[in-house]
mmCIF file of C-alpha atoms and ligand atoms in Angstrom:
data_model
loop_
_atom_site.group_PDB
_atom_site.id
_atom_site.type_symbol
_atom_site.label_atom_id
_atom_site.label_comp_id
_atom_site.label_asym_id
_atom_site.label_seq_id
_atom_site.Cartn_x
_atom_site.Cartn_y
_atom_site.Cartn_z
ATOM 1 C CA UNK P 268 0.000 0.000 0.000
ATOM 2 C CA UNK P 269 1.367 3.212 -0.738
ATOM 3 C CA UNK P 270 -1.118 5.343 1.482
ATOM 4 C CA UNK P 271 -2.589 7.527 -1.272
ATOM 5 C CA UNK P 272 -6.173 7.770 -0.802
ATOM 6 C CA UNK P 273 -7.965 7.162 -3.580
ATOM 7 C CA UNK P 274 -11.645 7.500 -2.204
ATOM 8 C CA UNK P 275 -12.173 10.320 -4.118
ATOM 9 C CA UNK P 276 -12.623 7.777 -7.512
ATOM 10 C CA UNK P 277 -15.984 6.987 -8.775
ATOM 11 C CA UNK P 278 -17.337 3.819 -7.818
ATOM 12 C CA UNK P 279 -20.006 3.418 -10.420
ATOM 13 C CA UNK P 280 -20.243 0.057 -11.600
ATOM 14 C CA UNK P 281 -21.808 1.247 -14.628
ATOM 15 C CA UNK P 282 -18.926 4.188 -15.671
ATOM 16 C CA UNK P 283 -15.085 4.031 -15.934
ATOM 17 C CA UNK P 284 -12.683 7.174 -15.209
ATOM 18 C CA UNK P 285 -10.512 7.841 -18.164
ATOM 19 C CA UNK P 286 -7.881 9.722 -19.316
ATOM 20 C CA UNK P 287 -9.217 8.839 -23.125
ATOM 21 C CA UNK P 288 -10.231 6.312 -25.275
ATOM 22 C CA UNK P 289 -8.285 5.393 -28.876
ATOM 23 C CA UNK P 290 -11.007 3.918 -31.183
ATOM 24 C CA UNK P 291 -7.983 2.023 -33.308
ATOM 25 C CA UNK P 292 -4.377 0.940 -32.175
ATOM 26 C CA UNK P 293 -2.158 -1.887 -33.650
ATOM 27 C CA UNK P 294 0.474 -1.145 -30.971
ATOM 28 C CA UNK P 295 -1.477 -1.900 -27.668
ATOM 29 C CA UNK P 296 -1.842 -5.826 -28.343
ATOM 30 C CA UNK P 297 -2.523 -8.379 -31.264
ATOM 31 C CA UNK P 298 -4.605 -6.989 -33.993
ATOM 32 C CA UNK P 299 -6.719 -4.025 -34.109
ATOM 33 C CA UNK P 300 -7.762 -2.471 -30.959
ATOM 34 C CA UNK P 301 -9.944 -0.284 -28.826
ATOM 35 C CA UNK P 302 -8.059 1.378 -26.180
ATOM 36 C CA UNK P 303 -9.357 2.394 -22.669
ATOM 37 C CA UNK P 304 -6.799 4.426 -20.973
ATOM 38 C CA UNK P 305 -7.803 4.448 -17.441
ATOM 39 C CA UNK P 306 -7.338 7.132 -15.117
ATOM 40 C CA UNK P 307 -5.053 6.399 -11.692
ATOM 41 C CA UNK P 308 -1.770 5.343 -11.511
ATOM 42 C CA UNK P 309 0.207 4.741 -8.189
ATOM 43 C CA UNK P 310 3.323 3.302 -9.657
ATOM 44 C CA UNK P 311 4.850 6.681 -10.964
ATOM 45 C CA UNK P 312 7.451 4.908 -13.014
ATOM 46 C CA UNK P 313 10.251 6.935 -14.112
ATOM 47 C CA UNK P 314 9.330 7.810 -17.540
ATOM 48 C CA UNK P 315 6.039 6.738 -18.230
ATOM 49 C CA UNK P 316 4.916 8.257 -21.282
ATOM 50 C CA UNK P 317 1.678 9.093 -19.559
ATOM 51 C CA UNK P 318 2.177 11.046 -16.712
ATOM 52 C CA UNK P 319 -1.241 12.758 -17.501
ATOM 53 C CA UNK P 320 -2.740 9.531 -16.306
ATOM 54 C CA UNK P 321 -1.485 9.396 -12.660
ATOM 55 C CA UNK P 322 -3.729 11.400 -10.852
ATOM 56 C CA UNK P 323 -6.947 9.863 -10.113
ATOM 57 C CA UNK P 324 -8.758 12.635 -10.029
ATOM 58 C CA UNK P 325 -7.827 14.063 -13.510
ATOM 59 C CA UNK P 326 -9.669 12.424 -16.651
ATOM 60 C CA UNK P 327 -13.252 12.194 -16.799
ATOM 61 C CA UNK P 328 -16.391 9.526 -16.604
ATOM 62 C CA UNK P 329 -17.311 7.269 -19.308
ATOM 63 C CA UNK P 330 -20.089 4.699 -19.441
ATOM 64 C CA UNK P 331 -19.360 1.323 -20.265
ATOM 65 C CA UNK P 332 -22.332 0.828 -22.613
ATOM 66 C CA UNK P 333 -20.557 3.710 -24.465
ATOM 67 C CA UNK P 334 -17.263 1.888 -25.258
ATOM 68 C CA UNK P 335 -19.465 -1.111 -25.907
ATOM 69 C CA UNK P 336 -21.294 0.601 -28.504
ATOM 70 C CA UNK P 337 -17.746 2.081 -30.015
ATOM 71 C CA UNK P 338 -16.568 -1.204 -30.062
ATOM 72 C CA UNK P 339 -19.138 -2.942 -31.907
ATOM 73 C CA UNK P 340 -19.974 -0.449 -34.087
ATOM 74 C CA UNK P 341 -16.327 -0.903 -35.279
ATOM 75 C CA UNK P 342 -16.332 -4.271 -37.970
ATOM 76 C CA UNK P 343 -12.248 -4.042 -37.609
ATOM 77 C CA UNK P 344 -11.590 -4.317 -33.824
ATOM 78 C CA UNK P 345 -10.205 -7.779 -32.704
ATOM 79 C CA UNK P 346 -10.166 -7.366 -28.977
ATOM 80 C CA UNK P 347 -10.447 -4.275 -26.163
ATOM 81 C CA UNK P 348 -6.795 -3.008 -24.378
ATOM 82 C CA UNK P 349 -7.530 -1.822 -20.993
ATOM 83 C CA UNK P 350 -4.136 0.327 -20.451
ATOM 84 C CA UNK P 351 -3.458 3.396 -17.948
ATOM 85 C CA UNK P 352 -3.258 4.510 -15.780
ATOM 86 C CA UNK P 353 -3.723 1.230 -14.195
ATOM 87 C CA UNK P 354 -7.128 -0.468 -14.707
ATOM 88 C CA UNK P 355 -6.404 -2.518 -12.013
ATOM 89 C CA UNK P 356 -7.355 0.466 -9.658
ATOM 90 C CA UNK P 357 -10.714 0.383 -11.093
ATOM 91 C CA UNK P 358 -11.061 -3.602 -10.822
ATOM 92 C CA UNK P 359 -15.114 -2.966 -10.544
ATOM 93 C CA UNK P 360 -16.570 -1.392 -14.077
ATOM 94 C CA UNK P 361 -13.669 -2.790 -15.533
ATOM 95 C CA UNK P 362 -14.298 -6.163 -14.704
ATOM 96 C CA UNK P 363 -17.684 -5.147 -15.955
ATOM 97 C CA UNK P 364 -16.717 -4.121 -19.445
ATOM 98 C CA UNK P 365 -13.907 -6.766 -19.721
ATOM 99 C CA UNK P 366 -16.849 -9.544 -18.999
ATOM 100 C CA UNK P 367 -19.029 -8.064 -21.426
ATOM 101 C CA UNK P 368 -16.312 -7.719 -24.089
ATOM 102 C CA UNK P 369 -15.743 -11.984 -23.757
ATOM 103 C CA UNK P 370 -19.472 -12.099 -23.235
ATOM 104 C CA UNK P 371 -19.137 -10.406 -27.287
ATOM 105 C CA UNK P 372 -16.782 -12.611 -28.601
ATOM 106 C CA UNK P 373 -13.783 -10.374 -28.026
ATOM 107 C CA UNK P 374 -10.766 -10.593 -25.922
ATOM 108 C CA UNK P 375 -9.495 -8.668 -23.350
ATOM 109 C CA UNK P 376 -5.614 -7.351 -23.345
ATOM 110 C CA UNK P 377 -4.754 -5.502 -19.704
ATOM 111 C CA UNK P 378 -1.685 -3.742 -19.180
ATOM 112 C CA UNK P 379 -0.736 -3.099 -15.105
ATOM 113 C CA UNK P 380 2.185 -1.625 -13.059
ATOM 114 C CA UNK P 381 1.300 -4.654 -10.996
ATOM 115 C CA UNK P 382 3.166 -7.971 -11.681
ATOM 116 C CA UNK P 383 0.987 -11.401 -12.615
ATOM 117 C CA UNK P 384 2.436 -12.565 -9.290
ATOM 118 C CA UNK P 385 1.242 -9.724 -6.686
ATOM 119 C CA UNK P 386 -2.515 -9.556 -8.939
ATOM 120 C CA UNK P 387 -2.837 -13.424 -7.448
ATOM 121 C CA UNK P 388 -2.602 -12.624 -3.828
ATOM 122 C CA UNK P 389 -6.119 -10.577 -3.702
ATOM 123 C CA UNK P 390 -8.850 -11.598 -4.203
ATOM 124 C CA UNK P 391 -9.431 -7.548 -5.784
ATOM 125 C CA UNK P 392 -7.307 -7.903 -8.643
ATOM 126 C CA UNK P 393 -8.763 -11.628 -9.282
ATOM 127 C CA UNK P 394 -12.268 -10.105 -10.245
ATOM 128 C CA UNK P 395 -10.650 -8.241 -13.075
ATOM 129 C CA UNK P 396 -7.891 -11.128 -13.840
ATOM 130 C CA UNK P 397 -10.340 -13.581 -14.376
ATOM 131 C CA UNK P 398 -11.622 -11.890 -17.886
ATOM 132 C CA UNK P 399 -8.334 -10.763 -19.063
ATOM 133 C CA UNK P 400 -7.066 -12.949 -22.046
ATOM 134 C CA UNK P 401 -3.427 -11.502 -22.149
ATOM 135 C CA UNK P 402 -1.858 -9.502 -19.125
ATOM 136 C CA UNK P 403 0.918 -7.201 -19.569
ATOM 137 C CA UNK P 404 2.571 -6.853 -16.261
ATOM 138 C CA UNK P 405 5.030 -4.617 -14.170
ATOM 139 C CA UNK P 406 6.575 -1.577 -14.085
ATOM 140 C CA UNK P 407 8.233 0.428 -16.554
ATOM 141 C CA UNK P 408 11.696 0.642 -16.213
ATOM 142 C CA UNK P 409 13.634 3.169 -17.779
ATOM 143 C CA UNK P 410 17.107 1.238 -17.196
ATOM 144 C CA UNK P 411 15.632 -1.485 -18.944
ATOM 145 C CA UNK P 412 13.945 0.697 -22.086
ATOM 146 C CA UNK P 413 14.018 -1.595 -25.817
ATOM 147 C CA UNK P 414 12.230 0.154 -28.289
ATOM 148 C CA UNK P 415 12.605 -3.181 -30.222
ATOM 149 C CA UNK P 416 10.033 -5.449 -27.645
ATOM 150 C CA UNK P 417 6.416 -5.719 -29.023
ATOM 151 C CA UNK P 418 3.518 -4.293 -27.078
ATOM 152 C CA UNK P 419 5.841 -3.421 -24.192
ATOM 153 C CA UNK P 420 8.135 -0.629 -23.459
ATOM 154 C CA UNK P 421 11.015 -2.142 -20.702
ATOM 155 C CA UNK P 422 12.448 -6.372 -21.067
ATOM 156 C CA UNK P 423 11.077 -6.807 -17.290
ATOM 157 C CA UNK P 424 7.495 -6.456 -18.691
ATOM 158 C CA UNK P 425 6.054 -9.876 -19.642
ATOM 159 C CA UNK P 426 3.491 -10.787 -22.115
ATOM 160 C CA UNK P 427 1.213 -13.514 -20.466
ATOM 161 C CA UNK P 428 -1.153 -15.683 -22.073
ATOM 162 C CA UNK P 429 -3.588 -16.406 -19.036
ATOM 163 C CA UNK P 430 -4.840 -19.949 -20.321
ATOM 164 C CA UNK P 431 -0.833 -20.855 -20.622
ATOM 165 C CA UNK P 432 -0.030 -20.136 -17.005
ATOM 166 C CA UNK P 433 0.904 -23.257 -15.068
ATOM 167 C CA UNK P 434 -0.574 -22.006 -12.299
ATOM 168 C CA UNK P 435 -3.448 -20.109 -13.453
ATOM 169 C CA UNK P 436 -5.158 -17.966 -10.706
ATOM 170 C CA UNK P 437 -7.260 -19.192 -8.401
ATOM 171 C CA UNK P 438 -10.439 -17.436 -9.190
ATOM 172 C CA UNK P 439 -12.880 -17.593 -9.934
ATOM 173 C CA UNK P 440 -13.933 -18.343 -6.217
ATOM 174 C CA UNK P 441 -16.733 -16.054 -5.195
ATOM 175 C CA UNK P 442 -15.663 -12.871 -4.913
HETATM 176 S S1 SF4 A 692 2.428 1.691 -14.476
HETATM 177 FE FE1 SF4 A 692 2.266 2.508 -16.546
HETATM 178 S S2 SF4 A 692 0.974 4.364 -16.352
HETATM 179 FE FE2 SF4 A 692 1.680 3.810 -14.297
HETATM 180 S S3 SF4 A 692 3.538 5.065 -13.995
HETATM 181 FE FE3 SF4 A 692 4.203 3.028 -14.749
HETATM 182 S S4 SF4 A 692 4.337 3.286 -16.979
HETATM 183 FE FE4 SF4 A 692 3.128 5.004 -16.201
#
């Protein structure tokens, strides 16, 4: 825990609080994708190329039946990218939208600050975890910068295939 208090975020199940949404990326995960950048980042890696995402009270609202809508009213889009900020801050709506973007036939990329291996020991991060397809995990770090590695920006990031994991999370208890 760092201390910050975040109780000043929006806990609407039914909106998300971004710092913007990019209709079409090919750089954010396989294929053609929607982009949520979500608004709140504790990490503060030295940097990050979106600063403008950190504080959680900056960005604004969005409904999640509004991204749906973008995304299916888009015939190219292959999946959703929930990227930051750090949607695991908002593990509530996004869970929400990341369920209903499976429930569409889409799948879910998630980038987080977080690594796959601290996301397993709460049961928080497990309600969004469970409908992420691929997770992009940890920090940025500047020391370890390759401008050659797909979809990531430092080698300590990991691309993880959740069905591949050996020892996939525990979820999908009741949470
Ligand atoms: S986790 Fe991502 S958004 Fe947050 S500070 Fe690090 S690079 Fe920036």
């Amino acid at each position: 825990m760092t201390g910050l208090n975040t109780s000043h975020l929006q806990i609407s199940k039914n909106t998300i609080r971004v710092a913007g949404i990019l209709e079409e990326s090919i750089v954010d995960g396989p294929g053609v994708r929607l982009v949520v950048f979500t608004q709140g980042c504790k990490h503060h890696c030295t940097g990050c190329h979106n600063p403008e995402t950190h504080d959680f009270s900056g960005g604004y609202d969005i409904a999640i039946e509004e991204i749906l809508t973008m995304l299916k009213e888009n015939p190219m889009i292959d999946g959703i990218t929930l990227s930051g900020g750090d949607p695991f801050e908002q593990v509530e709506p996004c869970s929400i939208l990341a369920s209903r973007v499976q429930e569409l036939g889409y799948d879910v990329v998630a980038y987080t600050g977080y690594t796959y291996e601290t996301l397993l020991k709460s049961r928080k991060y497990l309600q969004l975890l469970q409908y992420v397809d691929i997770l992009i995990d940890g920090r940025f770090e500047i020391e370890k910068m390759d401008l050659t590695l797909a979809f990531r920006g430092s080698s300590n990031q990991r691309i993880l295939y959740m069905q591949e994991q050996k020892e996939p999370a525990p979820l999908f208890l009741a949470i």
